[in-house]
PDB file of C-alpha atoms in Angstrom:
ATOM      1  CA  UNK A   1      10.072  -0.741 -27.219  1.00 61.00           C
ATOM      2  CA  UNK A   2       9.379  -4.322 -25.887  1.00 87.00           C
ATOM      3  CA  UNK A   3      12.088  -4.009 -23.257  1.00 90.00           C
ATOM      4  CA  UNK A   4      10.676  -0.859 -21.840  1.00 93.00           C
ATOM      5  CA  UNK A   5       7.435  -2.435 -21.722  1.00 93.00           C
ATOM      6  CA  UNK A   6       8.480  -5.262 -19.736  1.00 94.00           C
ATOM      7  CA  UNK A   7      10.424  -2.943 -17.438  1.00 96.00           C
ATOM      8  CA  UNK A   8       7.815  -0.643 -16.762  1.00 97.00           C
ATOM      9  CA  UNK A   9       6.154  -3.868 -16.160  1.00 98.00           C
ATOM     10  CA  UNK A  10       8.021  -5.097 -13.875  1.00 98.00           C
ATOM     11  CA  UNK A  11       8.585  -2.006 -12.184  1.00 98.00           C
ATOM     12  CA  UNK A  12       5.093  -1.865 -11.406  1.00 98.00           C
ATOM     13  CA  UNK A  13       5.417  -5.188 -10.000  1.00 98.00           C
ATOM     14  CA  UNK A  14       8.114  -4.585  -7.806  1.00 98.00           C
ATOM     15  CA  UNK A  15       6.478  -1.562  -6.359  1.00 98.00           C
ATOM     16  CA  UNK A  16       3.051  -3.083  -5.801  1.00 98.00           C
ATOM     17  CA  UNK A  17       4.977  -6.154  -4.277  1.00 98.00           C
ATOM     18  CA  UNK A  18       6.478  -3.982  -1.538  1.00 98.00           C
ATOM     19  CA  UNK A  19       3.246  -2.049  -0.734  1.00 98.00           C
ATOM     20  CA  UNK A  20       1.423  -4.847  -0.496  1.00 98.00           C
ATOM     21  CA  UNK A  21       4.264  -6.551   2.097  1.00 98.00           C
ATOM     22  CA  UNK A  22       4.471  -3.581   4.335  1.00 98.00           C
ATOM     23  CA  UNK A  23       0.513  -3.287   4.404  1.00 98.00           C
ATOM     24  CA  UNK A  24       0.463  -7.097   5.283  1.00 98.00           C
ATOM     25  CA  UNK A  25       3.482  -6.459   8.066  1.00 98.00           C
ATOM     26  CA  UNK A  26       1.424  -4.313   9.716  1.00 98.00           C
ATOM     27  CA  UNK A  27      -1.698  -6.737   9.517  1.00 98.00           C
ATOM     28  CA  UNK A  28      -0.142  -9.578  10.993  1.00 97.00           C
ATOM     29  CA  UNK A  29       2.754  -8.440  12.935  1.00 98.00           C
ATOM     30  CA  UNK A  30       2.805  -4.569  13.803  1.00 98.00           C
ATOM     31  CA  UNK A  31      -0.602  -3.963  14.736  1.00 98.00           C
ATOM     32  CA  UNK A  32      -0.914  -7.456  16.692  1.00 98.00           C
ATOM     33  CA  UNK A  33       2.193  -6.671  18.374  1.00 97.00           C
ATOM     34  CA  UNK A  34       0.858  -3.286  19.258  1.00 98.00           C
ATOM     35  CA  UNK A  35      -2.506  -4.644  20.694  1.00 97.00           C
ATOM     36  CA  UNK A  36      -1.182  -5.607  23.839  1.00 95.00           C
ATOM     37  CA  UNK A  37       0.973  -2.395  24.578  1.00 98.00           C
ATOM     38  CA  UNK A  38      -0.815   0.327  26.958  1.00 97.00           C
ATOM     39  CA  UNK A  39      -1.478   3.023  25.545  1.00 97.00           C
ATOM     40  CA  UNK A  40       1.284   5.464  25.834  1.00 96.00           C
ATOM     41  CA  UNK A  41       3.523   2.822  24.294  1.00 97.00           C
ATOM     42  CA  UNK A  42       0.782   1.768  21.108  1.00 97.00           C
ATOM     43  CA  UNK A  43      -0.153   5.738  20.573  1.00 97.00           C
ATOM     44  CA  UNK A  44       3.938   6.652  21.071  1.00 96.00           C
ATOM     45  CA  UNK A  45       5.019   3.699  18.513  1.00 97.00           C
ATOM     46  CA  UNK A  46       2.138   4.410  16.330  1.00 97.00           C
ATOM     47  CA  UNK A  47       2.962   8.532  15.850  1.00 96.00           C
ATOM     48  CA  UNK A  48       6.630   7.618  15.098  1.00 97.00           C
ATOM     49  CA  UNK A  49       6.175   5.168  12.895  1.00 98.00           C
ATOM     50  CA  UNK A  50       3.532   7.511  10.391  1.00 97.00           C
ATOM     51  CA  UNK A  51       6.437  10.002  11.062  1.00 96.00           C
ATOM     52  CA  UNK A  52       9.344   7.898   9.726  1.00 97.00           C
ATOM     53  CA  UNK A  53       7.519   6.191   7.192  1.00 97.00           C
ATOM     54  CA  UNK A  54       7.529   9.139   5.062  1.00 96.00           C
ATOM     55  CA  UNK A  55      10.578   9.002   3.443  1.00 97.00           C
ATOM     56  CA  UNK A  56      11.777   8.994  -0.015  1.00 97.00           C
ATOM     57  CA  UNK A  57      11.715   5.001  -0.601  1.00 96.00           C
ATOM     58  CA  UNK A  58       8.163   4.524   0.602  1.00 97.00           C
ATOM     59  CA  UNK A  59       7.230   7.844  -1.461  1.00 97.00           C
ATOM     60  CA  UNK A  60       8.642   6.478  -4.323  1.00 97.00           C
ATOM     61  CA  UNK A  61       7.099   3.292  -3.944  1.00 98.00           C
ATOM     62  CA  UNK A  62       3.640   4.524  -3.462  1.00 98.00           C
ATOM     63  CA  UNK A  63       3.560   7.079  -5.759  1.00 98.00           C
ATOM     64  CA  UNK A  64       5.749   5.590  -8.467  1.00 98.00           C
ATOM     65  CA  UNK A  65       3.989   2.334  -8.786  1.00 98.00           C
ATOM     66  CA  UNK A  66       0.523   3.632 -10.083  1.00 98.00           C
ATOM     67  CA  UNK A  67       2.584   6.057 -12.335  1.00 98.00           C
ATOM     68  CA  UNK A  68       4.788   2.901 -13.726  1.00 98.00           C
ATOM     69  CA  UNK A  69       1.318   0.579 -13.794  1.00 98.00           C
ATOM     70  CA  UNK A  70      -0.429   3.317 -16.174  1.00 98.00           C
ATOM     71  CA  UNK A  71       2.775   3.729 -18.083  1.00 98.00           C
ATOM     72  CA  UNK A  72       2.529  -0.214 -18.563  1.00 97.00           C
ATOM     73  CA  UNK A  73      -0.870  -0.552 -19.800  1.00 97.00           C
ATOM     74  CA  UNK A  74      -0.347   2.343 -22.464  1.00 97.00           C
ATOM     75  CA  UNK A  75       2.808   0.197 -23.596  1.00 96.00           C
ATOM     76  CA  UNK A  76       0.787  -3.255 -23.504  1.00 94.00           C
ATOM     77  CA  UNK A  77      -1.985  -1.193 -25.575  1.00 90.00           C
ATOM     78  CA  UNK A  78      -4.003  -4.528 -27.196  1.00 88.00           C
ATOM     79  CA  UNK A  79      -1.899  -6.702 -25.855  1.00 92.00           C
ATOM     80  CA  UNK A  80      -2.765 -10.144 -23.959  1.00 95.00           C
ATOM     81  CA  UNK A  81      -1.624  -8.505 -20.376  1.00 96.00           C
ATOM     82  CA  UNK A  82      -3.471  -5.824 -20.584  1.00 97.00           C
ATOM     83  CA  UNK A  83      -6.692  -6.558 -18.715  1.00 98.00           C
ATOM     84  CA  UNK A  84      -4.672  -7.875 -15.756  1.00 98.00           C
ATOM     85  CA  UNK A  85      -2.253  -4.749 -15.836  1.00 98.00           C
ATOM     86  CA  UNK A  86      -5.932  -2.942 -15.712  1.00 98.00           C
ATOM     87  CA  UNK A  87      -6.987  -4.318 -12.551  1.00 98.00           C
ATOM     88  CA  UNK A  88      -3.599  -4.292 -10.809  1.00 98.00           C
ATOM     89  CA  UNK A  89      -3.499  -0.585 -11.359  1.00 98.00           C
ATOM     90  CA  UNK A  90      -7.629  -0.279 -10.454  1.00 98.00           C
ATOM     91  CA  UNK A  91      -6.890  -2.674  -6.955  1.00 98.00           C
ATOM     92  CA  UNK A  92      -3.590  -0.402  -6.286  1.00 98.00           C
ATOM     93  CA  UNK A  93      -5.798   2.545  -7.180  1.00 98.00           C
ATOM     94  CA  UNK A  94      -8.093   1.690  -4.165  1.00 98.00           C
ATOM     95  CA  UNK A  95      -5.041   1.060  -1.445  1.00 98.00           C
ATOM     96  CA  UNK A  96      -4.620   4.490  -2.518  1.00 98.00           C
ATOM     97  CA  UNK A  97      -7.638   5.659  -1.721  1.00 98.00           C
ATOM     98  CA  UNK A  98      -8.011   3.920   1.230  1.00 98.00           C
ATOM     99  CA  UNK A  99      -4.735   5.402   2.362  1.00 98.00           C
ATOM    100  CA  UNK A 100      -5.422   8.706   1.146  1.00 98.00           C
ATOM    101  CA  UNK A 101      -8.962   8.760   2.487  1.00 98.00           C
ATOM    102  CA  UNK A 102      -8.784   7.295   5.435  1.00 98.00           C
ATOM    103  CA  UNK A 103      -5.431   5.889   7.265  1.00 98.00           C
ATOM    104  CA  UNK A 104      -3.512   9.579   6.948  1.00 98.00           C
ATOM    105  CA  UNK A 105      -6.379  11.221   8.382  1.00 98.00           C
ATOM    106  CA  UNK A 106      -6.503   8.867  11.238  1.00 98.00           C
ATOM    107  CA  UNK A 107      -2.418   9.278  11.350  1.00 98.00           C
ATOM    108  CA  UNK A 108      -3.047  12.913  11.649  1.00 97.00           C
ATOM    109  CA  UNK A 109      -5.812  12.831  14.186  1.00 97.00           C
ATOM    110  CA  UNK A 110      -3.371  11.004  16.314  1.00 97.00           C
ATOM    111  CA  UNK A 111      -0.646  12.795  15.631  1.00 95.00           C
ATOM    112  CA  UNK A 112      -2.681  15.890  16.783  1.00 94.00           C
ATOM    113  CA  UNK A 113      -3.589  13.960  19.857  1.00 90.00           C
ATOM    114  CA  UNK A 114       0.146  14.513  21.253  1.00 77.00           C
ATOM    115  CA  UNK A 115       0.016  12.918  24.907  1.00 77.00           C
ATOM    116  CA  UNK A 116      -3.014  14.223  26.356  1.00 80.00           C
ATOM    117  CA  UNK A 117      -6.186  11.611  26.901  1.00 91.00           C
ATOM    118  CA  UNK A 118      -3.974   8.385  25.236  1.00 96.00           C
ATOM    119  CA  UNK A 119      -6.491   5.787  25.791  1.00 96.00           C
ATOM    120  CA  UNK A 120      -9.196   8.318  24.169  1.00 96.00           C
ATOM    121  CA  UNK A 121      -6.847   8.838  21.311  1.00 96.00           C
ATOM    122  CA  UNK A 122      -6.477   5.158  20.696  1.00 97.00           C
ATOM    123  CA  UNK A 123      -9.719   4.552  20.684  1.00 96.00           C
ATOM    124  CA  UNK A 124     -10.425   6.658  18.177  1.00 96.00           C
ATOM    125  CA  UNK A 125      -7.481   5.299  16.020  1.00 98.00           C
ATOM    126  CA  UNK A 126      -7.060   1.632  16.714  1.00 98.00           C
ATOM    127  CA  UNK A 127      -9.962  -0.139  15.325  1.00 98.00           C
ATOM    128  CA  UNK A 128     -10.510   2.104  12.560  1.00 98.00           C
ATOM    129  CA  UNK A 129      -7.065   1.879  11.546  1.00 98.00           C
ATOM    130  CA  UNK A 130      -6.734  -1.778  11.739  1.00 98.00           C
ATOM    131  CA  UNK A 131      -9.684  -2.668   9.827  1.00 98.00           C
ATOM    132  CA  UNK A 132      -8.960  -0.302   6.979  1.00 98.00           C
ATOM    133  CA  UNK A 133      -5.743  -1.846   6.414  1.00 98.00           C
ATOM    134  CA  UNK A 134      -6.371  -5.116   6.241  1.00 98.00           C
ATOM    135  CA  UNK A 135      -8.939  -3.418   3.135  1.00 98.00           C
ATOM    136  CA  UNK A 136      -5.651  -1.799   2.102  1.00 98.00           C
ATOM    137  CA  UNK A 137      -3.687  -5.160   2.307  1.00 98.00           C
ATOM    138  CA  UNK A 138      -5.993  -7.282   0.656  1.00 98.00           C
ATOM    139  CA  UNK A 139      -6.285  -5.174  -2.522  1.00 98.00           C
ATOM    140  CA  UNK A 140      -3.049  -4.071  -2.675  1.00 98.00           C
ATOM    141  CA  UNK A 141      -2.116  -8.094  -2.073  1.00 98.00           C
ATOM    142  CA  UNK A 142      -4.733  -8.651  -5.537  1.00 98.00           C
ATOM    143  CA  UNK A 143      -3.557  -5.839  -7.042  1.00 98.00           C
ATOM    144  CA  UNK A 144       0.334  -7.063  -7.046  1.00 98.00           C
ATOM    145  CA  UNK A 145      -1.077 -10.792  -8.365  1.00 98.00           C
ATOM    146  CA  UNK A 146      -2.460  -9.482 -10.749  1.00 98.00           C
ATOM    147  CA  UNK A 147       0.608  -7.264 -11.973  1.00 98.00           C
ATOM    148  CA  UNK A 148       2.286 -10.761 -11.654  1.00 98.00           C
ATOM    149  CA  UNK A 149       0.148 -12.225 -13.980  1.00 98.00           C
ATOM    150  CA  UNK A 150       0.741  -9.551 -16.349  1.00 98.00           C
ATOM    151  CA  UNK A 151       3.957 -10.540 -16.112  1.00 96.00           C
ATOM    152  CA  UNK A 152       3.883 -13.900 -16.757  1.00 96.00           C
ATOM    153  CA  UNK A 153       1.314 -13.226 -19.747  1.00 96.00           C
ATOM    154  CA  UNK A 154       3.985 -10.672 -21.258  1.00 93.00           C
ATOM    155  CA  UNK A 155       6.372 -13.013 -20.509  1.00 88.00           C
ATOM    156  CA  UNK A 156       4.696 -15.496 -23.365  1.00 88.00           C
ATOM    157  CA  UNK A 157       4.375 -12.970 -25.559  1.00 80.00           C
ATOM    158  CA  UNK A 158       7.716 -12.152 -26.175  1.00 73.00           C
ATOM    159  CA  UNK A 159       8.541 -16.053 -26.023  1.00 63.00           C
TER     160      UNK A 159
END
């Protein structure tokens, strides 16, 4: 029971590791990167990248690693790594939202955008979109250090 604790633990790890990377590559490279294109090329690279990102590996990721994170905390029931497997799951809980809630619908407004009125369609996107996921970065970024944490607490347990 013990090992599948620690591997749901980890798992949960892992997974809000790499959402938390991505989220940060696009804060500090993508998006910066993108700034300075006009607008056919920002609104172009920006509707191709929410369509390829959708793909079993990033599903998996995003939707396994809450699923894993509650799985961990009902294994680590009383134990010392619970409160930090807690608020990994609650800070990965509101990337989710924020995701959810916001940064899909403003995928899907520019994805209905197509070509016509680009530097409107930006506009609308751009700012909104940036801001949100640095929100999206920096709890999914607290949410993974605290899963880490966890780990290292469940670590000394089984010591």
């Amino acid at each position: 029971m013990r090992l599948v604790q620690l591997l749901t633990l980890v798992g949960a790890t892992v997974g809000a590791g790499l959402m938390a990377g991505l989220f940060a590559a696009f804060a500090y490279a993508v998006m910066p990167a993108l700034r300075g294109a006009d607008d056919r090329t920002f609104v172009d690279a920006m509707q191709r990248i929410n369509v390829s990102i959708v793909n079993g590996w990033f599903l998996l990721a995003f939707l396994g690693t809450p699923v894993l994170a509650a799985l961990a905390a009902v294994l680590a029931w009383r134990g010392t790594a619970l409160p930090w497997i807690v608020a990994g799951l609650a800070l990965y809980l509101v990337m989710f939202a924020v995701t959810v809630a916001v940064n899909v619908p403003l995928n899907d407004a520019l994805a209905a955008a197509g070509t016509a009125d680009l530097a409107a369609a930006r506009e609308r996107f751009e700012s909104a979109w940036v801001t949100w996921n640095v929100v999206r970065t920096l709890a999914s970024t607290a949410g993974f250090g605290a899963l880490c944490w966890a780990l290292v607490l469940a670590g000394r347990a089984t010591g």
